[in-house]
Amino acid sequence: LLNGRDGFSTKAADSRHASYYYSRPQLAVSGSISLDGRAEAVTGHAWLDHEWSSELLPEGAQGWDWVGINLRDGGALMAFRLRDSSGNKLWAAASLRSTGKIDQIFTPDAVDFSPLRHWRSPRTGNNYPVAWRLKIGDREFELNPLFDDQELDSRRSVGTVYWEGAIGVSENATPVGEGYLELAGYGEKIKVG
């Protein structure tokens, strides 16, 4: 799934703020997990993202909200928005692969993240919008975490604390997929580079 224009994903009106970005959704995975000394076989679908750039985030970006979703019909959806310090959208984009159709790329005006519910971390005090209504073109999805406490304290490695975790996805109150949600910059401003 080439995100943006042929894999060139802009992050602002100024195209200097961009990345090369592709996703590999619906990857078949299998393996085993050991629980209480007993091995259990597991299978499923995974998502791989690869993104690289030479330019930092645009001026005024506090953080971002990002989601990658494997849809149960075999399709896939990637969407993100960059936010300012007041929580307003600076930029957004989405890529949708529907079964049997050409990939659709959505511009900022066709992507809307609206928080539905927040969770406050008992460790950091950061207040994360963990449930969302996501509008992409004429479709509307509801994103809900499998559990609220998925905060990552990565100050010793990448230098930040953020929320990143597993979600369930529904459309018209019907489960349609599973995904991964990333919420960055809800404490301190995100530092990249």
Short mmCIF file of C-alpha atoms in Angstrom, two decimals:
data_model
loop_
_atom_site.label_atom_id
_atom_site.label_comp_id
_atom_site.label_asym_id
_atom_site.label_seq_id
_atom_site.Cartn_x
_atom_site.Cartn_y
_atom_site.Cartn_z
CA LEU A 1 0.00 0.00 0.00
CA LEU A 2 1.80 3.14 -1.23
CA ASN A 3 0.81 5.98 1.09
CA GLY A 4 0.56 9.44 -0.41
CA ARG A 5 1.28 9.98 -4.08
CA ASP A 6 3.06 6.84 -5.28
CA GLY A 7 4.62 6.43 -1.84
CA PHE A 8 5.49 10.12 -1.31
CA SER A 9 3.51 11.10 1.81
CA THR A 10 3.31 14.84 2.51
CA LYS A 11 3.05 16.07 6.12
CA ALA A 12 2.28 19.74 5.37
CA ALA A 13 1.37 22.05 2.49
CA ASP A 14 5.12 22.56 1.98
CA SER A 15 6.27 19.32 0.33
CA ARG A 16 9.67 19.56 2.07
CA HIS A 17 7.80 18.03 5.01
CA ALA A 18 7.22 14.58 3.58
CA SER A 19 8.38 11.00 3.71
CA TYR A 20 8.62 7.97 1.52
CA TYR A 21 6.10 5.62 3.06
CA TYR A 22 4.60 2.25 2.31
CA SER A 23 2.63 -0.30 4.32
CA ARG A 24 2.36 -4.07 3.98
CA PRO A 25 -1.07 -4.91 5.45
CA GLN A 26 -2.66 -8.34 5.81
CA LEU A 27 0.61 -10.23 6.29
CA ALA A 28 -0.12 -13.84 7.30
CA VAL A 29 1.73 -14.72 10.51
CA SER A 30 2.03 -17.86 12.61
CA GLY A 31 4.04 -18.97 15.56
CA SER A 32 3.70 -20.05 19.15
CA ILE A 33 3.49 -18.39 22.51
CA SER A 34 4.35 -19.97 25.81
CA LEU A 35 1.89 -19.44 28.67
CA ASP A 36 2.56 -21.01 32.07
CA GLY A 37 5.07 -23.37 30.47
CA ARG A 38 2.62 -24.56 27.83
CA ALA A 39 3.13 -23.69 24.14
CA GLU A 40 0.08 -22.49 22.20
CA ALA A 41 -0.02 -22.13 18.41
CA VAL A 42 -1.08 -18.69 17.16
CA THR A 43 -1.99 -17.36 13.72
CA GLY A 44 -3.23 -14.03 12.46
CA HIS A 45 -2.59 -11.03 10.26
CA ALA A 46 0.11 -8.43 10.82
CA TRP A 47 0.92 -4.96 9.50
CA LEU A 48 4.36 -3.69 8.49
CA ASP A 49 5.09 0.01 8.02
CA HIS A 50 8.25 1.50 6.55
CA GLU A 51 8.74 5.26 6.42
CA TRP A 52 11.82 7.42 5.96
CA SER A 53 12.54 11.09 5.39
CA SER A 54 15.25 13.72 5.68
CA GLU A 55 13.01 16.51 7.01
CA LEU A 56 11.63 16.92 10.53
CA LEU A 57 7.98 17.60 11.35
CA PRO A 58 6.53 20.95 10.26
CA GLU A 59 6.77 23.94 12.59
CA GLY A 60 4.05 23.93 15.22
CA ALA A 61 3.49 20.16 15.26
CA GLN A 62 2.92 18.96 18.85
CA GLY A 63 2.37 15.31 17.90
CA TRP A 64 0.31 12.94 15.81
CA ASP A 65 -2.47 10.37 15.80
CA TRP A 66 -1.91 7.39 13.50
CA VAL A 67 -3.76 4.16 12.80
CA GLY A 68 -3.13 1.07 10.67
CA ILE A 69 -6.13 -1.26 10.25
CA ASN A 70 -6.46 -4.72 8.72
CA LEU A 71 -10.07 -4.87 7.59
CA ARG A 72 -11.83 -8.23 7.87
CA ASP A 73 -12.85 -8.13 4.19
CA GLY A 74 -9.15 -8.23 3.22
CA GLY A 75 -8.81 -4.47 2.79
CA ALA A 76 -6.59 -2.08 4.75
CA LEU A 77 -6.66 1.50 6.02
CA MET A 78 -3.84 3.80 7.14
CA ALA A 79 -4.71 7.27 8.44
CA PHE A 80 -2.90 9.98 10.37
CA ARG A 81 -3.18 13.57 11.48
CA LEU A 82 -0.58 15.98 12.81
CA ARG A 83 -1.78 18.23 15.67
CA ASP A 84 -0.76 21.62 17.03
CA SER A 85 -0.45 22.34 20.77
CA SER A 86 -4.20 23.10 20.97
CA GLY A 87 -5.12 19.74 19.44
CA ASN A 88 -6.15 21.21 16.08
CA LYS A 89 -5.37 19.40 12.84
CA LEU A 90 -2.30 20.72 11.02
CA TRP A 91 -2.37 18.04 8.36
CA ALA A 92 -3.97 14.67 7.69
CA ALA A 93 -4.01 11.94 5.09
CA ALA A 94 -5.26 8.40 4.58
CA SER A 95 -4.79 5.44 2.26
CA LEU A 96 -7.54 2.86 1.78
CA ARG A 97 -7.27 -0.47 0.01
CA SER A 98 -10.67 -2.00 -0.60
CA THR A 99 -10.97 -5.58 -1.81
CA GLY A 100 -10.99 -5.65 -5.59
CA LYS A 101 -10.55 -1.88 -6.01
CA ILE A 102 -7.71 0.52 -6.76
CA ASP A 103 -6.13 2.08 -3.66
CA GLN A 104 -7.65 5.42 -2.67
CA ILE A 105 -5.53 8.27 -1.31
CA PHE A 106 -7.36 10.89 0.79
CA THR A 107 -6.34 14.53 1.22
CA PRO A 108 -6.48 16.43 4.55
CA ASP A 109 -10.04 17.72 4.01
CA ALA A 110 -11.35 14.12 3.66
CA VAL A 111 -9.83 12.85 6.94
CA ASP A 112 -11.30 13.66 10.35
CA PHE A 113 -10.29 12.25 13.74
CA SER A 114 -12.83 13.03 16.53
CA PRO A 115 -12.11 11.78 20.06
CA LEU A 116 -14.90 9.83 21.78
CA ARG A 117 -13.31 8.95 25.11
CA HIS A 118 -10.13 9.76 27.06
CA TRP A 119 -7.98 7.78 29.49
CA ARG A 120 -5.60 9.42 31.98
CA SER A 121 -2.36 7.59 32.79
CA PRO A 122 -1.89 6.98 36.52
CA ARG A 123 1.92 7.09 35.97
CA THR A 124 2.43 10.23 33.87
CA GLY A 125 -0.89 12.07 34.14
CA ASN A 126 -1.06 12.27 30.32
CA ASN A 127 -4.63 12.37 29.04
CA TYR A 128 -5.00 10.27 25.87
CA PRO A 129 -8.03 10.13 23.54
CA VAL A 130 -8.08 6.32 23.33
CA ALA A 131 -11.42 5.94 21.47
CA TRP A 132 -12.12 7.75 18.18
CA ARG A 133 -14.57 8.36 15.38
CA LEU A 134 -12.57 8.36 12.16
CA LYS A 135 -14.15 9.71 8.98
CA ILE A 136 -12.44 8.89 5.70
CA GLY A 137 -14.33 10.22 2.71
CA ASP A 138 -17.89 8.90 3.05
CA ARG A 139 -16.97 6.11 5.50
CA GLU A 140 -17.05 6.38 9.28
CA PHE A 141 -15.19 4.05 11.64
CA GLU A 142 -15.17 3.76 15.43
CA LEU A 143 -11.83 2.87 17.01
CA ASN A 144 -11.76 1.38 20.52
CA PRO A 145 -8.75 0.10 22.48
CA LEU A 146 -8.67 -3.55 23.51
CA PHE A 147 -7.70 -2.11 26.92
CA ASP A 148 -6.96 1.47 27.96
CA ASP A 149 -3.52 1.22 29.58
CA GLN A 150 -1.20 0.87 26.58
CA GLU A 151 1.11 3.79 27.41
CA LEU A 152 4.78 3.33 26.52
CA ASP A 153 7.53 5.07 28.48
CA SER A 154 10.35 5.25 25.94
CA ARG A 155 12.27 8.15 27.47
CA ARG A 156 15.40 6.00 27.78
CA SER A 157 15.38 4.98 24.10
CA VAL A 158 13.52 7.35 21.75
CA GLY A 159 13.08 10.07 24.39
CA THR A 160 9.32 10.27 24.74
CA VAL A 161 6.20 8.83 26.37
CA TYR A 162 3.28 7.97 24.13
CA TRP A 163 0.26 5.67 23.80
CA GLU A 164 0.47 2.87 21.28
CA GLY A 165 -1.64 -0.25 21.15
CA ALA A 166 -4.19 -2.70 19.82
CA ILE A 167 -7.69 -1.59 18.84
CA GLY A 168 -10.94 -3.01 17.54
CA VAL A 169 -12.61 -1.26 14.61
CA SER A 170 -16.32 -1.05 13.80
CA GLU A 171 -18.41 0.57 11.07
CA ASN A 172 -22.16 1.07 11.52
CA ALA A 173 -21.87 -0.73 14.91
CA THR A 174 -20.49 -3.86 13.20
CA PRO A 175 -16.92 -5.11 13.85
CA VAL A 176 -14.94 -4.72 10.61
CA GLY A 177 -11.29 -4.99 11.59
CA GLU A 178 -8.42 -4.86 14.01
CA GLY A 179 -5.63 -2.35 14.11
CA TYR A 180 -2.93 -0.46 15.88
CA LEU A 181 -3.27 3.12 17.14
CA GLU A 182 -0.43 5.49 17.97
CA LEU A 183 -0.97 8.72 19.96
CA ALA A 184 2.16 10.88 20.23
CA GLY A 185 2.69 14.28 21.83
CA TYR A 186 -0.02 14.22 24.50
CA GLY A 187 2.48 14.99 27.24
CA GLU A 188 5.52 16.90 26.06
CA LYS A 189 5.86 18.03 22.46
CA ILE A 190 7.15 15.14 20.38
CA LYS A 191 10.82 15.43 19.47
CA VAL A 192 11.93 13.86 16.20
CA GLY A 193 15.55 13.75 15.08
#
